[in-house]
CSV table of C-alpha atoms and ligand atoms in Angstrom, one decimal:
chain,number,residue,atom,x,y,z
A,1,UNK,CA,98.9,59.9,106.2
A,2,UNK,CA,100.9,62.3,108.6
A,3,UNK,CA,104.1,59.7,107.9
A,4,UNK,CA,103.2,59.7,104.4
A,5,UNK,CA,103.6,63.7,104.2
A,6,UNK,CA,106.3,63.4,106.4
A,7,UNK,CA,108.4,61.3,104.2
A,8,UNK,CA,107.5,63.1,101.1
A,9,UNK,CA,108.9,66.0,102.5
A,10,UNK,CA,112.2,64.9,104.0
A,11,UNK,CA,112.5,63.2,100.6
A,12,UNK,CA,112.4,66.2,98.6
A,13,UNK,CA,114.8,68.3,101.1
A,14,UNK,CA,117.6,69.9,99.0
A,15,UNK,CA,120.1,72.2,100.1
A,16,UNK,CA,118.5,75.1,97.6
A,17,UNK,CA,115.7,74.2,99.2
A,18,UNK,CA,115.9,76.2,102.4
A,19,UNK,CA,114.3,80.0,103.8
A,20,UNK,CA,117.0,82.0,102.1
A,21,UNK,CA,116.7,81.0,98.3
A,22,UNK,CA,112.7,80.7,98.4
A,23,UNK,CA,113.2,84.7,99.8
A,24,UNK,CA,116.3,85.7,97.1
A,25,UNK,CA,114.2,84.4,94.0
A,26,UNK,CA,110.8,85.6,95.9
A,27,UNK,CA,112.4,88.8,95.9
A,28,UNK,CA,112.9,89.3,92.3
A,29,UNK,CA,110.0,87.6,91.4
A,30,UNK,CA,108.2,90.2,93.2
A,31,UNK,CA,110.4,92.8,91.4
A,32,UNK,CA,109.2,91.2,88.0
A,33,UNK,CA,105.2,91.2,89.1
A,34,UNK,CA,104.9,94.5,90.4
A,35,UNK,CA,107.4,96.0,87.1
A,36,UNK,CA,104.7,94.3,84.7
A,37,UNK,CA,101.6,95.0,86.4
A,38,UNK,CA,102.8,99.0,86.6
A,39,UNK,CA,103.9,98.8,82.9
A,40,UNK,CA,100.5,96.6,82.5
A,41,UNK,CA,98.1,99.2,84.0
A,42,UNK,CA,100.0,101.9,81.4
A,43,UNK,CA,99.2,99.7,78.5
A,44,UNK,CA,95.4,98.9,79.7
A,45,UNK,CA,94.7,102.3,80.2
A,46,UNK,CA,96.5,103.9,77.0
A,47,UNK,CA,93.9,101.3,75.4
A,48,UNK,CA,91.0,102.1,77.9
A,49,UNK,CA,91.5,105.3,79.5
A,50,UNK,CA,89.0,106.7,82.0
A,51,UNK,CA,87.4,109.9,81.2
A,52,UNK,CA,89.9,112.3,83.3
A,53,UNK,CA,93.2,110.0,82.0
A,54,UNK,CA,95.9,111.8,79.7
A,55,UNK,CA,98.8,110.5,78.8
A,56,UNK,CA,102.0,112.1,78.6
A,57,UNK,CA,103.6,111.8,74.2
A,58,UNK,CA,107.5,112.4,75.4
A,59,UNK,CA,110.0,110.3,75.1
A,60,UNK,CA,108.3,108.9,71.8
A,61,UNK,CA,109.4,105.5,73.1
A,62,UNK,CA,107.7,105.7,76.5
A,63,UNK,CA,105.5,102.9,75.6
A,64,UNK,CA,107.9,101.0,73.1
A,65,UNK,CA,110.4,100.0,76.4
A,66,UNK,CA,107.5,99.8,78.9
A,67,UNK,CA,106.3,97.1,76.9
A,68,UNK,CA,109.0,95.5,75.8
A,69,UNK,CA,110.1,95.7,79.8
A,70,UNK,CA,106.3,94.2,80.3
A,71,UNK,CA,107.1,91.3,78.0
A,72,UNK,CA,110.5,90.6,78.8
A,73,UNK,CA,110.1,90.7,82.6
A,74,UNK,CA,106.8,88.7,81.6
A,75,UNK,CA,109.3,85.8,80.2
A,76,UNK,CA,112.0,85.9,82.9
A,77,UNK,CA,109.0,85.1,85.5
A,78,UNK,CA,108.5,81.4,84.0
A,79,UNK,CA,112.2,80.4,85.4
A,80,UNK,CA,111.9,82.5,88.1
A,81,UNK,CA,108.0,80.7,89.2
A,82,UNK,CA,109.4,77.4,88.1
A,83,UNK,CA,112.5,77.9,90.7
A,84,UNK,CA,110.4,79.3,93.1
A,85,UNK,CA,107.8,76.2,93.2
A,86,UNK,CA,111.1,74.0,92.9
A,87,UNK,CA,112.0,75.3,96.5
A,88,UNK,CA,108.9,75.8,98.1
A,89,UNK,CA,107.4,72.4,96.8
A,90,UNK,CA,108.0,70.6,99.8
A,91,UNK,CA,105.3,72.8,101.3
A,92,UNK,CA,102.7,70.8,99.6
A,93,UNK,CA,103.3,68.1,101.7
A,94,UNK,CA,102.4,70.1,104.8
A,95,UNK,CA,101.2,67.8,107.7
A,96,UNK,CA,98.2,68.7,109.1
A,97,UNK,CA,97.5,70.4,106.0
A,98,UNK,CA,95.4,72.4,107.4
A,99,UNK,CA,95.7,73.5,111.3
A,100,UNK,CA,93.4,76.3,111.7
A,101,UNK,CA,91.4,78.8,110.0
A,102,UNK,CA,94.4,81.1,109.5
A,103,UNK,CA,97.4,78.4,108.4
A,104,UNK,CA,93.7,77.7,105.5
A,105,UNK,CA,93.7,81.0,104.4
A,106,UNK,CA,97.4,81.1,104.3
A,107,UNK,CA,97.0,78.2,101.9
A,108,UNK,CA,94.1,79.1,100.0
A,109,UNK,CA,96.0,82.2,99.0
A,110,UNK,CA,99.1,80.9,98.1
A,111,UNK,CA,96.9,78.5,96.0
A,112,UNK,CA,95.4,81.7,94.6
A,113,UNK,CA,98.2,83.0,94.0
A,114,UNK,CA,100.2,80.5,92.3
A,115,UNK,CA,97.5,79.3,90.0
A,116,UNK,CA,96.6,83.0,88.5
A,117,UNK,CA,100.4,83.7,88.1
A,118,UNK,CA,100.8,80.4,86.4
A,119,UNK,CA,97.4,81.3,84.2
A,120,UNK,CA,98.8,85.3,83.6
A,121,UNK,CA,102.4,84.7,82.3
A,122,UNK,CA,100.7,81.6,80.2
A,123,UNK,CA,97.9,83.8,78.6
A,124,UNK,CA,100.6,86.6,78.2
A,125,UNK,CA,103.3,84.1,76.4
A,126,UNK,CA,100.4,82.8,74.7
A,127,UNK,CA,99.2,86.3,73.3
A,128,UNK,CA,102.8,87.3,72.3
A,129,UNK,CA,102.5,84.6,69.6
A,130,UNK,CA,99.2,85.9,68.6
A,131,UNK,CA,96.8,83.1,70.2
A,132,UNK,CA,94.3,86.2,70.7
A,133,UNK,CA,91.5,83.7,69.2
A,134,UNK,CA,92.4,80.6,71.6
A,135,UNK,CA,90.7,81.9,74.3
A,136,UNK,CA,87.4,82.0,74.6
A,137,UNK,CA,87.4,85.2,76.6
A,138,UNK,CA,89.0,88.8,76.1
A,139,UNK,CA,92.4,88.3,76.4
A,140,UNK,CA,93.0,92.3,77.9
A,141,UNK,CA,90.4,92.1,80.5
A,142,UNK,CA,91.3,88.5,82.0
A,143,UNK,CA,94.8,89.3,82.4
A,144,UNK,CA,93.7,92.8,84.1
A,145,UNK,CA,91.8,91.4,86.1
A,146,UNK,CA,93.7,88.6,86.9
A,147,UNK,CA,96.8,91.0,87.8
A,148,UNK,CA,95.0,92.3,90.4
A,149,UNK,CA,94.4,89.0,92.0
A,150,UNK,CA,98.2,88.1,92.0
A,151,UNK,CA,99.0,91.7,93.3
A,152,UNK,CA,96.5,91.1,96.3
A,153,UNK,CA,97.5,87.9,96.7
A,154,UNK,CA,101.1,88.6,96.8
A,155,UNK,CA,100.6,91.4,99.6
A,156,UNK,CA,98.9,88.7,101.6
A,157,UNK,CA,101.8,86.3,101.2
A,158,UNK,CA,104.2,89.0,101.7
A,159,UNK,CA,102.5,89.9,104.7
A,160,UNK,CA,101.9,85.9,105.7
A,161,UNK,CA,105.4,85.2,105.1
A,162,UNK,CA,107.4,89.0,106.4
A,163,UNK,CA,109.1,87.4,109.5
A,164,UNK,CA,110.6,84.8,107.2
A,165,UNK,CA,111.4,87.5,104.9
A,166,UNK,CA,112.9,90.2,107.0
A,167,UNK,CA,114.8,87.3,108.5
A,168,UNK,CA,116.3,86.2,105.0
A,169,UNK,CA,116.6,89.4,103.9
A,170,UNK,CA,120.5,90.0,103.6
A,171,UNK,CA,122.8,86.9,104.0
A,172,UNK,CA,124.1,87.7,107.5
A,173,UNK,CA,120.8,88.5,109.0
A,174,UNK,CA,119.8,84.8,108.4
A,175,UNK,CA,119.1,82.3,111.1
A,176,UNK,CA,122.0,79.9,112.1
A,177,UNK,CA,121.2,76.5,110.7
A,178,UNK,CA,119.2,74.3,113.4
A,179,UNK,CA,121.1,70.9,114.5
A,180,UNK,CA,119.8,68.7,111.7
A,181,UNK,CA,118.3,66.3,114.6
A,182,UNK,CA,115.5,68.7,114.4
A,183,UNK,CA,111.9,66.9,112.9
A,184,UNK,CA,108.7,68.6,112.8
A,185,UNK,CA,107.2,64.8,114.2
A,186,UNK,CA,109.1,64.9,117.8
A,187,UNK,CA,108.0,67.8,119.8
A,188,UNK,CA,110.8,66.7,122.5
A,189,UNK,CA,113.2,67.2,119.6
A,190,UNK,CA,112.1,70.4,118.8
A,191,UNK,CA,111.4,71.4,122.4
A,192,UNK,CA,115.3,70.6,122.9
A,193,UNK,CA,116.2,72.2,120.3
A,194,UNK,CA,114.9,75.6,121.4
A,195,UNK,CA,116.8,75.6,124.0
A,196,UNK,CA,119.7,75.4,122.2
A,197,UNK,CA,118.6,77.9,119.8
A,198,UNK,CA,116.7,81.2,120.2
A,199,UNK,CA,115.8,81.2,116.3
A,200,UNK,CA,114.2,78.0,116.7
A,201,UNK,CA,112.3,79.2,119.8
A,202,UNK,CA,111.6,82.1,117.5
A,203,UNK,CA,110.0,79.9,115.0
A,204,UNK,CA,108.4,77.3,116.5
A,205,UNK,CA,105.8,79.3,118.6
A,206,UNK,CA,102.3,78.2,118.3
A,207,UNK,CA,100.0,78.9,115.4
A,208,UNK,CA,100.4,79.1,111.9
A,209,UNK,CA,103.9,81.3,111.9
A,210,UNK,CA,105.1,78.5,114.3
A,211,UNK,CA,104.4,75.6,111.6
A,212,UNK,CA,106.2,78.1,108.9
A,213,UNK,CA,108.7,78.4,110.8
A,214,UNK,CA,109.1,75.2,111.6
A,215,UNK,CA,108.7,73.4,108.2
A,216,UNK,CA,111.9,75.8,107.4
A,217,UNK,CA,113.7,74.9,110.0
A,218,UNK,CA,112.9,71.3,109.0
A,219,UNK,CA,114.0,71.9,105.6
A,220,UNK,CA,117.0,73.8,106.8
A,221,UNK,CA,118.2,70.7,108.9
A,222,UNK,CA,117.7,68.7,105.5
A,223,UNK,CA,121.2,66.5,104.9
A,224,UNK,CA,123.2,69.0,103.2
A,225,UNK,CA,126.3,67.6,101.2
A,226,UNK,CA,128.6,70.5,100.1
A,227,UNK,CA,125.2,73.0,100.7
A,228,UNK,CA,127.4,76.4,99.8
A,229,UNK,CA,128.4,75.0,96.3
A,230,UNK,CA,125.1,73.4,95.5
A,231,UNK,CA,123.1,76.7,96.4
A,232,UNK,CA,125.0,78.9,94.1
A,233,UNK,CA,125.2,76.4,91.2
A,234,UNK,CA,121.2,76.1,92.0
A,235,UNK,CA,121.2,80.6,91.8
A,236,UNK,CA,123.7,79.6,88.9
A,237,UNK,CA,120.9,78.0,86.9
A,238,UNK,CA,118.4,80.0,87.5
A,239,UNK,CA,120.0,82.9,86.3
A,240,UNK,CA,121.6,81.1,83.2
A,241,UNK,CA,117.5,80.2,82.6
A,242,UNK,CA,116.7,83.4,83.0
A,243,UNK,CA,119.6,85.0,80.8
A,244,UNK,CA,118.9,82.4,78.0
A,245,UNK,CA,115.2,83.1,77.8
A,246,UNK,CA,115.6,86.8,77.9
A,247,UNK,CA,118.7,86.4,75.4
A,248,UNK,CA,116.9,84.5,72.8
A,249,UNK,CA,113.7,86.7,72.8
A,250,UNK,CA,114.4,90.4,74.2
A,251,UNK,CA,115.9,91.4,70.8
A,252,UNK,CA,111.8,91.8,69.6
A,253,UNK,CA,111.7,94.5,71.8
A,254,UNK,CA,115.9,96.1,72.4
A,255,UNK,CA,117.6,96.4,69.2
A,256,UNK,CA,121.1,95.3,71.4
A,257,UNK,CA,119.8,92.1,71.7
A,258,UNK,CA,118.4,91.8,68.3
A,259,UNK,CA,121.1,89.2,67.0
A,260,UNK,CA,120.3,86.7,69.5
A,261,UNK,CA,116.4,86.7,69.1
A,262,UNK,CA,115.7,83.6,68.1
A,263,UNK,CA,112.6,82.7,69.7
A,264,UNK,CA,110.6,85.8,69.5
A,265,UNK,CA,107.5,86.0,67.2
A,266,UNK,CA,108.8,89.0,65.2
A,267,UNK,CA,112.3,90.0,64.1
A,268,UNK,CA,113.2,93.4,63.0
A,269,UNK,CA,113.3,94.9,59.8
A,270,UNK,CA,111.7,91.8,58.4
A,271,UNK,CA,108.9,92.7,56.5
A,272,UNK,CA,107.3,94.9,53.7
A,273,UNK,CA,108.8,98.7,54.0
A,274,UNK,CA,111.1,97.1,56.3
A,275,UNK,CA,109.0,96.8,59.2
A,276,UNK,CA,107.1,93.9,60.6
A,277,UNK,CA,103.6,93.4,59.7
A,278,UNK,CA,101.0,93.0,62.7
A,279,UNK,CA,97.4,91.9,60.6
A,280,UNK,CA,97.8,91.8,56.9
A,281,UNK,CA,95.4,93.6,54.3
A,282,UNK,CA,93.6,89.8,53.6
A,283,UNK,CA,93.8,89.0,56.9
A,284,UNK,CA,91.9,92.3,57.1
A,285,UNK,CA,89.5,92.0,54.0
A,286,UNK,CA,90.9,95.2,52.9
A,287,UNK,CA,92.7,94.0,50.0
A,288,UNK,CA,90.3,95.1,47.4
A,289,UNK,CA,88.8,98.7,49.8
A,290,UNK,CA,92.4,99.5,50.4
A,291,UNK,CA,93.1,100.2,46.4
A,292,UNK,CA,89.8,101.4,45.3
A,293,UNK,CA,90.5,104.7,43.2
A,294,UNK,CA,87.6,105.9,44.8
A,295,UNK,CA,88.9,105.8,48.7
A,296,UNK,CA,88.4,108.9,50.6
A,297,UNK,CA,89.4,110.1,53.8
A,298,UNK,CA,86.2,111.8,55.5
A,299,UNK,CA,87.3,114.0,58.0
A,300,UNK,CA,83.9,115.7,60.3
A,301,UNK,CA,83.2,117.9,63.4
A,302,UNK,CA,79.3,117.4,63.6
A,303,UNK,CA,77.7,118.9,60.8
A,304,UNK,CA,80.9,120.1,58.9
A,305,UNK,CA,82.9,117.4,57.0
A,306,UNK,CA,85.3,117.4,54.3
A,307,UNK,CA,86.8,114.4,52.0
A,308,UNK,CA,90.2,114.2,51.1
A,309,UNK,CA,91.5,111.8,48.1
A,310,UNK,CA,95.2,110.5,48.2
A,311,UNK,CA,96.1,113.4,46.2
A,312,UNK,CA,94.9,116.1,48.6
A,313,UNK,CA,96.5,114.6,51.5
A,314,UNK,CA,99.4,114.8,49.5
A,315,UNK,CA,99.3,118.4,48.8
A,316,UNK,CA,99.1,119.4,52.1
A,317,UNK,CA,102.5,120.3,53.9
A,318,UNK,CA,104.0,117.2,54.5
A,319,UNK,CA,106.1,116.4,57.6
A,320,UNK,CA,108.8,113.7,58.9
A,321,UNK,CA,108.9,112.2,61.7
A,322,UNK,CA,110.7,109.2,63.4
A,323,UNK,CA,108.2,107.3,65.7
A,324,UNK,CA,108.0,103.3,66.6
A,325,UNK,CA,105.6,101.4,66.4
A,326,UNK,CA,105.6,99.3,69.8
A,327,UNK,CA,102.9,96.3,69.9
A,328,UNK,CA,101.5,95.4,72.9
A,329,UNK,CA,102.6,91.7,72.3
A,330,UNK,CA,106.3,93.1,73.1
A,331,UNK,CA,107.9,93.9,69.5
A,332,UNK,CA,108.6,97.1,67.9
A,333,UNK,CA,110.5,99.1,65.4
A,334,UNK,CA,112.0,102.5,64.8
A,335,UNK,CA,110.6,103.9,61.6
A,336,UNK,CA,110.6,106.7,59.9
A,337,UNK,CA,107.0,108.6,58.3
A,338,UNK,CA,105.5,111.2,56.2
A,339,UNK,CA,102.3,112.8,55.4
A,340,UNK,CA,100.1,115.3,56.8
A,341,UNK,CA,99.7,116.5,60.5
A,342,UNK,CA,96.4,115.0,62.4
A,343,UNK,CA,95.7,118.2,63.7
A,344,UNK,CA,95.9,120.3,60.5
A,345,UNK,CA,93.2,117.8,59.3
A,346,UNK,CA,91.3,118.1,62.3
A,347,UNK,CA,91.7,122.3,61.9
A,348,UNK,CA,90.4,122.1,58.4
A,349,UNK,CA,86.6,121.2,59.9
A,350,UNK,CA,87.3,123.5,62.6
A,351,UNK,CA,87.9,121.1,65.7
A,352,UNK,CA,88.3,122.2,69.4
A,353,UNK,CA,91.5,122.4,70.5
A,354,UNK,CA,90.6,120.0,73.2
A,355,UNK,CA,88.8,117.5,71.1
A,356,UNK,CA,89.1,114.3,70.9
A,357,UNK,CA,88.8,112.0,67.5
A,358,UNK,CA,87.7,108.7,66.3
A,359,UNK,CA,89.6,107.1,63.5
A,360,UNK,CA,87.6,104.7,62.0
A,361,UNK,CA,89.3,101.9,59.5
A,362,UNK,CA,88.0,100.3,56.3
A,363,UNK,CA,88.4,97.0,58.3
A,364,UNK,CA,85.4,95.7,59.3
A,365,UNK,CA,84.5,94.0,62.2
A,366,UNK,CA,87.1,94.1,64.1
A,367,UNK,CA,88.0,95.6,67.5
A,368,UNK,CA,91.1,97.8,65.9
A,369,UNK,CA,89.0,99.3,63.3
A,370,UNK,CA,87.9,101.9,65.9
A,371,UNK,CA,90.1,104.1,67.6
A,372,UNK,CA,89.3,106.6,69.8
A,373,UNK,CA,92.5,109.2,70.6
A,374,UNK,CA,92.7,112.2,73.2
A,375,UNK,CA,93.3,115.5,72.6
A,376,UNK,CA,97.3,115.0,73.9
A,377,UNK,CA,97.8,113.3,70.9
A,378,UNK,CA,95.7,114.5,68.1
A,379,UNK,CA,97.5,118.6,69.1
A,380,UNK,CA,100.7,116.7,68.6
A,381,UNK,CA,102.9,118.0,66.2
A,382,UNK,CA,104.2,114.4,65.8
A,383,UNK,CA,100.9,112.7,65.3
A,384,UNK,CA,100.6,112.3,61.4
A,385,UNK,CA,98.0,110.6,59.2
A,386,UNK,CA,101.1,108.9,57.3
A,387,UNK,CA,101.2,108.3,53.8
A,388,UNK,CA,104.8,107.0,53.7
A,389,UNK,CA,106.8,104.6,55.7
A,390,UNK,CA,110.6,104.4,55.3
A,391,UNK,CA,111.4,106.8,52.2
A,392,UNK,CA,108.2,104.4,50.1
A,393,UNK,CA,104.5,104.6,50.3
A,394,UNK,CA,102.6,102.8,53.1
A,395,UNK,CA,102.9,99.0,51.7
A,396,UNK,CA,99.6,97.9,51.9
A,397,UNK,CA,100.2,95.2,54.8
A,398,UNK,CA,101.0,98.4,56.5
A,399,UNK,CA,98.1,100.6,56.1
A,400,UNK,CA,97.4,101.7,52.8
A,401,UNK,CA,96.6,104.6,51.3
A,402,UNK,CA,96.8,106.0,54.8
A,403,UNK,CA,97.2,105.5,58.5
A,404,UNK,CA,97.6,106.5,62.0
A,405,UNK,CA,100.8,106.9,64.1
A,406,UNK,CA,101.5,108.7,67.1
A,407,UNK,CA,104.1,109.5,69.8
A,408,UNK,CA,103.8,106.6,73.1
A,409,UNK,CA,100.9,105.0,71.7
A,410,UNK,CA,100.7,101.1,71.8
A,411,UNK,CA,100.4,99.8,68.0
A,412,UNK,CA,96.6,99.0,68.3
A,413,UNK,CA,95.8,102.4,68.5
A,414,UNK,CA,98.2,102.9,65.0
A,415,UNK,CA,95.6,102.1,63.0
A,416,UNK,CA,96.0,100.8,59.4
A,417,UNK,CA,93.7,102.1,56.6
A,418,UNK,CA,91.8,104.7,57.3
A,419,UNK,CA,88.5,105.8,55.7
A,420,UNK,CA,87.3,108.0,58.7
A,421,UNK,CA,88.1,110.5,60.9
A,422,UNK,CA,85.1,112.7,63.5
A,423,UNK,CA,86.1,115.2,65.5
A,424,UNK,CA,84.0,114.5,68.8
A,425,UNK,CA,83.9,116.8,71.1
B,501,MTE,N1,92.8,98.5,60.9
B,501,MTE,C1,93.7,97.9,61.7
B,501,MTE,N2,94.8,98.6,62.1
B,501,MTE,C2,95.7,98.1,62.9
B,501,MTE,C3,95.7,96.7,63.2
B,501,MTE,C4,94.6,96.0,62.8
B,501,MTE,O1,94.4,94.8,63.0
B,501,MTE,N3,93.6,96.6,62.0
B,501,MTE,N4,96.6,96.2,64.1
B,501,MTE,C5,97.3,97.1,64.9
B,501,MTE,C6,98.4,96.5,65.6
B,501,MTE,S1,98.1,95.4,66.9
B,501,MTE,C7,99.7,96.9,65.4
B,501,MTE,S2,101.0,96.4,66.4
B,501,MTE,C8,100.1,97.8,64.3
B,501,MTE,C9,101.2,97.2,63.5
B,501,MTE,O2,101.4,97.9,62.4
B,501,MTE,P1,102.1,97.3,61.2
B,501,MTE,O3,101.4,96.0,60.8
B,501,MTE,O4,102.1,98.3,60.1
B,501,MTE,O5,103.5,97.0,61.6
B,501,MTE,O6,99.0,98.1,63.5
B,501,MTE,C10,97.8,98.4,64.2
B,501,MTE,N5,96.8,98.8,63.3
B,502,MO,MO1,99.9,95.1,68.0
């Protein structure tokens, strides 16, 4: 067994496979995890604030390029893990595989931690394409919670792993390469070999940061054929991986890139009013509520309510604004609205200025027929109940006869076809 590992492991030693490169790609790996679960706790919260949360409305794009940063740093992390398990993969082959409690829960959590990262950017890829009804759980909670696993996991790796990584930390700091005589197997070896080297004494002390050490320094002292060109063309690929997958999909979310989306769910200005379509109006079952001449807007503050038809929302001072709509799977578009102000609505039945609302939709069923807004964004002078999208009435894919849009608001809280507004206080 201990042979066994051991030759499974000097099998798999490459020269990318050494200290440095598992700490360079580590590095902005950790960069793309901590990025998305920022930008993720922003999204979550926008969509289920706690009671003493407000949100800021300015720049009206806040949320469009934190989540299309979420997604896109989402998609560069599946070369990134991928390269990362590349290097570190002789790992697995560890021999003891265990040696004490510690060098177990130094495992265990890179186990952990692995396996929910692997199961995060997965789900998250998976939701981008709308796979919402393929799991048998609530997509936005699992990957909430699951972020904070792979944040505290990563702190105890980072902490595991920090004299590795402060010593690979800039080029010149790392260790000299050990004499390649060096096996984990021979003590003797290794026990000459600190003589001749400090960094190997440094590393192969006893307990669990010995073995790190020294399965490095056994992967460092891997045959290395023309190691210097083989590294970079191995940092080569990864960041041609990474450059392609962010080239062909980014465009969803950055107009500059919009040409070269090819693999992204949405495109812009594809769609009905020129703007994508999230859930249609028979996807909805609103096709026939949505163009009743009866509809109504029913706007209440407790006992006072008044109804609005089309016609009266249109006679009320109409304004223009220019706001995106930015879904939390990653696309958006700039677009350009009209109809009447939230907050004169909300006026008319005499709300609070510090009231909240709850916009309810003619959808039923569904979890986006309910939206609940805080007072930031119904006072906001940008916050319409829009009639019109891009110079034409609301398509009815897109919300007719009226719907929501704010300033930094993900697009589940835009919600399409109203039939309800309370004023709560
Ligand atoms: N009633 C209702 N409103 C809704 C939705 C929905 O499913 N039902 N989807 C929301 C989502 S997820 C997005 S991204 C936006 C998209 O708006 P659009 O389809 O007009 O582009 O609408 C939002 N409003
Ligand atoms: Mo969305």
């Amino acid at each position: 067994m201990h042979a066994l590992l051991h030759g499974t492991r000097r099998s798999l030693a490459t020269p990318s496979r050494n200290p440095r490169m598992a700490v360079v790609i580590g590095r902005l790996l950790g960069i793309a995890f901590i990025v998305c679960f920022l930008t993720g706790l922003y999204s979550h919260f926008l969509q289920d604030p706690l009671p003493w949360m407000v949100f800021p409305t300015r720049p009206i794009w806040l949320y469009q390029v934190s989540q299309g940063i979420h997604i896109t740093a989402g998609i560069a992390c599946f070369p990134l893990i991928l390269a990362k398990l590349y290097i570190v993969f002789p790992d697995l082959f560890q021999s003891p595989p265990v040696r004490s409690f510690t060098h177990f829960l130094e495992r265990a959590s890179i186990a952990l931690f692995v396996a929910a990262s692997l199961v995060q950017i997965t789900i998250g890829l998976l939701n981008t394409f709308q796979f919402y009804s393929l799991f048998p759980f609530a997509f936005r909670q699992t990957h909430y919670a699951l972020s904070f696993v792979i944040i505290g996991s990563l702190a105890i790796h980072i902490a595991v792993k920090l004299d590795i990584i402060s010593r690979h930390w800039r080029k010149r700091d790392s260790a000299p390469r050990v004499p390649r005589t060096l096996t984990v197997a021979s003590s003797s070896e290794a026990a000459s070999d600190q003589a001749a080297s400090p960094q190997a004494a440094d590393v192969a002390g006893s307990g669990t940061r010995g073995l790190t050490g020294r399965v490095f320094a056994w992967i460092d002292s891997a045959p290395q054929p023309e190691p210097r060109a083989s590294r970079r063309g191995f940092l080569v690929t990864v960041a041609i991986a990474v450059g392609t997958v962010v080239t062909l999909t980014a465009g969803q979310s950055f107009r500059i890139l919009d040409g070269t989306n090819l693999f992204a769910p949405r495109k812009k200005d594809i769609g009905p009013n020129a703007v994508p379509v999230n859930r249609t109006a028979r996807a909805a079952k609103v096709l026939e509520s949505a163009v009743d001449p009866a509809w109504v807007l029913t706007v209440s503050n407790g006992t006072t309510a008044r109804v609005y038809t089309y016609d009266d929302l249109r006679a009320m001072q109409q304004y223009d604004v220019e706001l995106p709509i930015s879904c939390v799977e990653g696309w958006s578009q700039m677009a350009s609205w009209r109809g009447p102000r939230l907050r004169d609505l909300v006026d008319s039945v005499g709300g609070d200025p510090g009231a909240r609302i709850t916009a309810t939709s003619l959808e039923q069923g569904s979890i986006y027929a309910v939206m609940d807004m805080g007072p930031e964004f119904v006072r906001d002078e940008l916050t319409l109940v829009a009639l019109q999208l891009n110079g034409a009435p609301l398509d009815i894919d897109h919300g007719y006869p009226a719907r929501m849009i704010a300033p930094a608001r993900p697009g589940v809280l835009q919600t399409k076809w109203l039939s309800s507004i309370e004023v709560v206080a």
